[in-house]
Amino acid sequence: MVKLRVRWNELVPGSAHLADDLVARYVDRNRRAYRDQYLDIVLTALDSLIQLSTDPTSVRLAAWFHRAVHEPGATPADDAEASARLAEDVLPQYGVPPVRIAEVVRLVRLTGELAAPPPDAYAPPRRDANGDVLLDAVNAILAADPTRYAVHTAEVRRDAGDRKPALERRYDEVRQLLDGHLYRTQLARQRLGPVARINLETELTELDSELPAPWRGWQQAALTATATFSAIAAAVVAIAASGASWQVPTANDEVGWPPAALAAVAFFSAPVLFRCARSTSQRGRLIAGAVVAIAVTGLLVAWAQVPNPNPAVGVGLRVPLLISALLLLLLAGIAALVGSLLRTKVARFLPARNIGQQLAWLAVPAVVALVLLLIIQPLARNYVLSSNERVEGEPGPPGKFAVSSLDGTVAWVSKSVLGSGAEEAVGTKYGIAIPRQSGVVEMLDAATGELRWRYTRSDSDEKPDIVATGDGEYVLAEFSDIGYLLLDADTGHRKAAWPGSTRDHVIQQAEPLLTGEQVSRGSDKLRGVDPNGHERWMFEPGRCTDIGAVATSDTVMAFLGHSCGNDADEMVGLDLKSGKKLWNKAAADTYRRPVVVAGLVVVAEPGGDSDVPLALTAIEPRTGETKWRWPVPRTWACRTLLNAAGKYLVVVDCPGAAGVENRRTVVTAIDATTGQTAWQTTAPVSARTKVTVTADARVVSLSRGSDACWANVVSRNGFRQVRLPLGISCSRDVRAIGNQILASGTDTVIALR
């Protein structure tokens, strides 16, 4: 106390009482921090710096007053404000000039913000010599003897109150000090800076060991993991790209080494970028920057070389895969560069390992894998699908389907549809869809035969298989190398592409849409599918089971055949929307050729080895109840054909087994609501001739005469033949869409009037 009192040295004449009061405040037994030894260190440092000030007396007075008032747990700003007010109150009593009092008060308040100097402290816009000297002296405690510094920090933490908040607050303060210059004057930086930095780093190490840090450093770990696994993912995608072509069809001179070279670069970049992300050296940042430059250059070159799609050339899958690999490599390089820069600032504050860093290393590869599966793969496929498709035509209002009365004339003839015919035509709400070679689907107007739209693909040279679905709103086209594409029947634009997991499933029924999957071992599967390929449900009955199915507007009837064990065959009713089982019942043998008519499912009871069934049975699909049974005459001998026509079930067979009798066909219309025969007609037409059935229950086939092609029409009104105009091919089947009959020309589709 005496030593401290001597330092006052009559700063203010006649102020002995003031000096005693100030010293008493610093040595008060109730004070736990900022005691007399702290003030002694500040005043000692001030003696070595005072020559840099412009008002030494004001600076010394501010040093004495800056912690004269201190409350346990108070912040430096609180102490500075209370001490400044004390100076304002007592200094006038000792004749200190108001100008000096104002300077002292200003300087005391400056000590309330003892953070590190700003980055421009070496060359501030306006010098504050007095403030710089005072603040450097106050911060001299940072450069005290290590033992004294440790005592000071312990006193400050004890004085702060609750241990954990005090530790956390002090940890942040020390980090903030270390990130700055510590001292404002060049003299203080030279004399005090090195020792102060050692003390602070030692304290930070101790604080780090005392503070729980379960998450600290997760950002650094995430960046390192991103750099590593993104490079590995880039190598995987590049390897996948090496197995794909750059364009379709593949050019003879197509270069195959770029994806392999990129895969090698990405693979060897993974460990290098791992080290770069954890390095604080300039060399590490240069290597990461070089990887970024390689990726950017590769992207520019790849983008410049992308093929320009046209009807003869399409974009291959290698294009999006190679670009995706380069983007992943770019991400890896950027992550390593940012990680290195971040580590330069925070390396000394990072614990070796904690739960945050471990979770980051687990989460990042999972995220990268999900990006590959859920983003890159779908985007690559969608890019190829979109780049290689074109839709031509601007369809207007669709024409109405006409009723073909078959009077021997032609309603319209389409333009050339080389490679296709009427037998492949599909009826929709907006016209007649025709598949063609070279990946083409055309929609013809039902009233005129004119082209409404044409959908073409550059990456397919095979004829697609098409069906109508969604109540005729869509055309579902299966391309052998692409999968199922859903086309809007009105405009021809693609609405969806079935995902890869469903592209190879066999369509059991198009309206409503069911798909099946045959499994070599185990059980076949049945799925309820939306037009866009979304699976609503899957039905898997069990081992050694094959499935056939048919659907009504709200129910699916599945026919299960068990190929192992002694289990009997079954029929199962499923809800069309949810796939929930409604009922099941045993069957003596698997029913054949199910047909939906008038809301019922009509099946053919097997008749042993014969193609002729024993009977036709109508089943209510919601309950499995048998509504009626129609015995098939034993005299019939051909393969019985079942067709739905409105409320009628139209049955086509031949009456008798003899060769002469087999030149005749018997057509029977059964009222599906009652199971009674509505009418039956026998016609002198070979039963081997392929037939089509119109919506009004007319059975039509073609036969060749000596001088022309004839249409055979069997209906309620009997049998009649109609001579058709020249140009119609009798060797190709006719097709009924509603009540409109289509035939084929040499390379055209012909609508019969």
Coordinates of C-alpha atoms in Angstrom, one line a residue, residues 520-746:
S520 CA -37.1 -66.1 -61.2
R521 CA -36.9 -67.1 -57.5
G522 CA -39.4 -66.0 -54.9
S523 CA -42.7 -64.4 -55.7
D524 CA -43.9 -62.3 -58.6
K525 CA -45.0 -58.8 -57.7
L526 CA -48.0 -56.7 -58.7
R527 CA -48.1 -52.9 -58.4
G528 CA -50.7 -50.2 -58.6
V529 CA -49.2 -47.4 -60.5
D530 CA -50.1 -43.8 -61.3
P531 CA -49.6 -42.6 -65.0
N532 CA -46.4 -40.8 -63.9
G533 CA -44.9 -44.1 -62.6
H534 CA -45.5 -43.5 -58.9
E535 CA -46.3 -46.7 -57.2
R536 CA -49.2 -46.5 -54.8
W537 CA -48.9 -50.0 -53.5
M538 CA -47.2 -53.4 -54.1
F539 CA -48.7 -56.8 -53.6
E540 CA -46.3 -59.8 -53.1
P541 CA -48.2 -62.9 -52.2
G542 CA -45.4 -65.3 -51.3
R543 CA -42.9 -67.8 -52.6
C544 CA -43.3 -69.7 -55.8
T545 CA -46.3 -67.7 -56.9
D546 CA -47.0 -66.2 -60.4
I547 CA -49.6 -63.5 -60.8
G548 CA -52.1 -62.5 -63.4
A549 CA -54.4 -59.5 -62.8
V550 CA -57.1 -57.3 -64.2
A551 CA -58.6 -54.2 -62.8
T552 CA -62.0 -52.4 -62.8
S553 CA -62.6 -48.8 -61.9
D554 CA -62.0 -49.4 -58.2
T555 CA -60.8 -53.1 -57.7
V556 CA -58.0 -55.4 -58.8
M557 CA -58.6 -59.1 -59.2
A558 CA -55.3 -61.1 -59.0
F559 CA -55.1 -64.7 -60.0
L560 CA -52.4 -66.5 -58.1
G561 CA -50.8 -69.8 -59.3
H562 CA -48.6 -71.7 -56.8
S563 CA -45.8 -73.6 -58.5
C564 CA -44.4 -75.4 -55.4
G565 CA -46.0 -77.2 -52.6
N566 CA -49.6 -78.4 -52.6
D567 CA -51.3 -75.0 -52.2
A568 CA -54.3 -74.5 -54.4
D569 CA -54.6 -71.6 -56.9
E570 CA -56.3 -68.5 -55.6
M571 CA -58.2 -65.4 -56.6
V572 CA -57.6 -62.3 -54.5
G573 CA -59.5 -59.0 -54.5
L574 CA -57.5 -55.8 -53.9
D575 CA -58.6 -52.2 -53.5
L576 CA -57.3 -50.3 -56.6
K577 CA -56.3 -47.2 -54.7
S578 CA -54.6 -48.6 -51.6
G579 CA -53.8 -52.3 -52.5
K580 CA -55.6 -53.5 -49.4
K581 CA -56.8 -57.1 -49.6
L582 CA -60.6 -57.3 -49.8
W583 CA -61.1 -61.0 -50.1
N584 CA -59.5 -64.2 -51.4
K585 CA -60.8 -67.6 -52.4
A586 CA -59.4 -70.8 -53.7
A587 CA -59.8 -71.9 -57.3
A588 CA -59.5 -75.3 -58.8
D589 CA -57.2 -74.0 -61.5
T590 CA -56.0 -70.7 -62.6
Y591 CA -58.7 -68.9 -64.6
R592 CA -57.8 -67.7 -68.0
R593 CA -58.4 -64.6 -70.2
P594 CA -60.1 -62.3 -67.6
V595 CA -62.2 -59.5 -69.2
V596 CA -63.8 -56.5 -67.5
V597 CA -67.3 -55.8 -68.8
A598 CA -70.1 -53.8 -67.1
G599 CA -68.1 -53.6 -63.9
L600 CA -67.8 -57.4 -63.6
V601 CA -64.8 -59.6 -64.2
V602 CA -65.6 -62.5 -66.6
V603 CA -63.1 -65.4 -66.5
A604 CA -62.9 -68.6 -68.5
E605 CA -63.0 -71.7 -66.4
P606 CA -60.3 -74.1 -67.8
G607 CA -61.5 -77.1 -69.7
G608 CA -58.5 -79.3 -69.3
D609 CA -56.0 -79.4 -72.2
S610 CA -58.4 -77.7 -74.6
D611 CA -58.3 -74.0 -75.4
V612 CA -62.1 -74.0 -75.2
P613 CA -63.2 -73.2 -71.6
L614 CA -65.7 -75.2 -69.6
A615 CA -67.7 -72.1 -68.8
L616 CA -67.6 -68.3 -68.5
T617 CA -68.0 -67.0 -65.0
A618 CA -68.8 -63.4 -64.0
I619 CA -67.4 -62.3 -60.6
E620 CA -68.3 -59.2 -58.6
P621 CA -64.7 -57.8 -58.0
R622 CA -65.5 -56.1 -54.7
T623 CA -66.8 -59.2 -53.0
G624 CA -65.6 -62.2 -55.1
E625 CA -69.2 -63.3 -55.4
T626 CA -70.1 -65.2 -58.6
K627 CA -72.9 -63.3 -60.4
W628 CA -73.6 -65.8 -63.2
R629 CA -72.1 -68.7 -65.1
W630 CA -72.5 -69.3 -68.8
P631 CA -71.6 -72.9 -70.0
V632 CA -69.6 -73.0 -73.2
P633 CA -71.1 -75.4 -75.8
R634 CA -69.1 -78.7 -76.0
T635 CA -69.3 -78.5 -79.8
W636 CA -67.0 -75.4 -79.9
A637 CA -63.5 -76.3 -80.8
C638 CA -61.4 -73.2 -81.4
R639 CA -59.6 -70.8 -79.0
T640 CA -62.4 -68.8 -77.4
L641 CA -62.0 -65.1 -77.7
L642 CA -63.6 -62.7 -75.2
N643 CA -64.2 -59.0 -75.9
A644 CA -66.1 -56.3 -74.0
A645 CA -68.5 -54.1 -76.0
G646 CA -70.5 -51.9 -73.8
K647 CA -72.7 -54.1 -71.6
Y648 CA -72.1 -57.1 -73.8
L649 CA -69.5 -59.8 -73.6
V650 CA -68.7 -60.8 -77.2
V651 CA -67.5 -64.4 -77.5
V652 CA -65.9 -65.6 -80.8
D653 CA -65.3 -69.3 -81.5
C654 CA -65.9 -71.9 -84.1
P655 CA -68.8 -74.4 -84.1
G656 CA -67.3 -77.9 -84.4
A657 CA -64.0 -79.7 -84.7
A658 CA -64.2 -80.8 -88.3
G659 CA -62.1 -79.0 -90.9
V660 CA -65.1 -77.9 -92.9
E661 CA -66.9 -76.6 -89.9
N662 CA -63.8 -74.7 -88.8
R663 CA -64.3 -72.5 -91.8
R664 CA -67.1 -70.9 -89.9
T665 CA -67.2 -68.5 -86.9
V666 CA -69.9 -68.2 -84.3
V667 CA -70.3 -64.9 -82.5
T668 CA -72.2 -64.7 -79.3
A669 CA -73.2 -61.6 -77.4
I670 CA -73.9 -62.2 -73.7
D671 CA -75.7 -59.5 -71.6
A672 CA -73.2 -59.0 -68.8
T673 CA -75.8 -57.8 -66.3
T674 CA -77.8 -61.0 -66.5
G675 CA -75.6 -63.6 -68.1
Q676 CA -78.2 -64.3 -70.7
T677 CA -77.4 -64.7 -74.4
A678 CA -78.5 -61.5 -76.2
W679 CA -77.9 -62.8 -79.7
Q680 CA -75.8 -65.3 -81.7
T681 CA -74.7 -65.3 -85.3
T682 CA -72.8 -67.8 -87.3
A683 CA -70.8 -66.6 -90.3
P684 CA -68.9 -68.3 -93.1
V685 CA -65.6 -66.9 -92.0
S686 CA -62.5 -68.8 -91.0
A687 CA -62.1 -68.9 -87.3
R688 CA -58.4 -68.4 -87.7
T689 CA -58.9 -64.9 -89.1
K690 CA -58.0 -62.2 -86.6
V691 CA -61.0 -60.0 -85.6
T692 CA -61.6 -56.7 -83.9
V693 CA -64.8 -55.7 -82.0
T694 CA -66.4 -52.3 -82.0
A695 CA -68.0 -50.6 -79.1
D696 CA -71.5 -51.5 -80.5
A697 CA -70.6 -55.2 -80.6
R698 CA -69.8 -55.6 -84.3
V699 CA -67.1 -58.2 -85.1
V700 CA -65.0 -57.2 -88.1
S701 CA -62.2 -59.0 -90.0
L702 CA -60.6 -58.9 -93.4
S703 CA -60.4 -61.6 -96.1
R704 CA -58.8 -61.6 -99.5
G705 CA -61.0 -62.2 -102.5
S706 CA -60.0 -63.0 -106.0
D707 CA -60.1 -59.4 -107.1
A708 CA -60.3 -57.3 -103.9
C709 CA -60.1 -57.1 -100.1
W710 CA -63.4 -57.8 -98.3
A711 CA -64.5 -56.7 -94.8
N712 CA -66.4 -59.4 -92.9
V713 CA -69.0 -57.9 -90.5
V714 CA -70.8 -60.1 -87.9
S715 CA -73.4 -58.4 -85.8
R716 CA -76.9 -58.8 -84.3
N717 CA -78.2 -58.3 -87.8
G718 CA -76.4 -61.2 -89.2
F719 CA -73.4 -61.5 -91.5
R720 CA -72.4 -59.3 -94.4
Q721 CA -69.3 -58.7 -96.6
V722 CA -68.2 -55.3 -97.9
R723 CA -65.8 -54.9 -100.8
L724 CA -63.1 -52.4 -99.9
P725 CA -61.3 -50.0 -102.2
L726 CA -58.0 -50.7 -103.7
G727 CA -54.9 -49.9 -101.6
I728 CA -56.0 -51.6 -98.4
S729 CA -53.7 -54.4 -97.2
C730 CA -55.6 -57.6 -96.4
S731 CA -52.5 -59.1 -94.8
R732 CA -52.6 -56.7 -91.9
D733 CA -55.2 -56.6 -89.2
V734 CA -58.0 -54.1 -88.8
R735 CA -58.4 -52.1 -85.6
A736 CA -61.5 -50.8 -83.9
I737 CA -61.2 -47.7 -81.8
G738 CA -64.7 -47.2 -80.4
N739 CA -66.9 -47.5 -83.4
Q740 CA -64.3 -46.3 -85.9
I741 CA -62.6 -49.0 -88.0
L742 CA -59.0 -48.5 -89.1
A743 CA -57.2 -50.5 -91.8
S744 CA -53.7 -50.3 -93.2
G745 CA -52.3 -49.2 -96.6
T746 CA -48.8 -49.7 -97.9

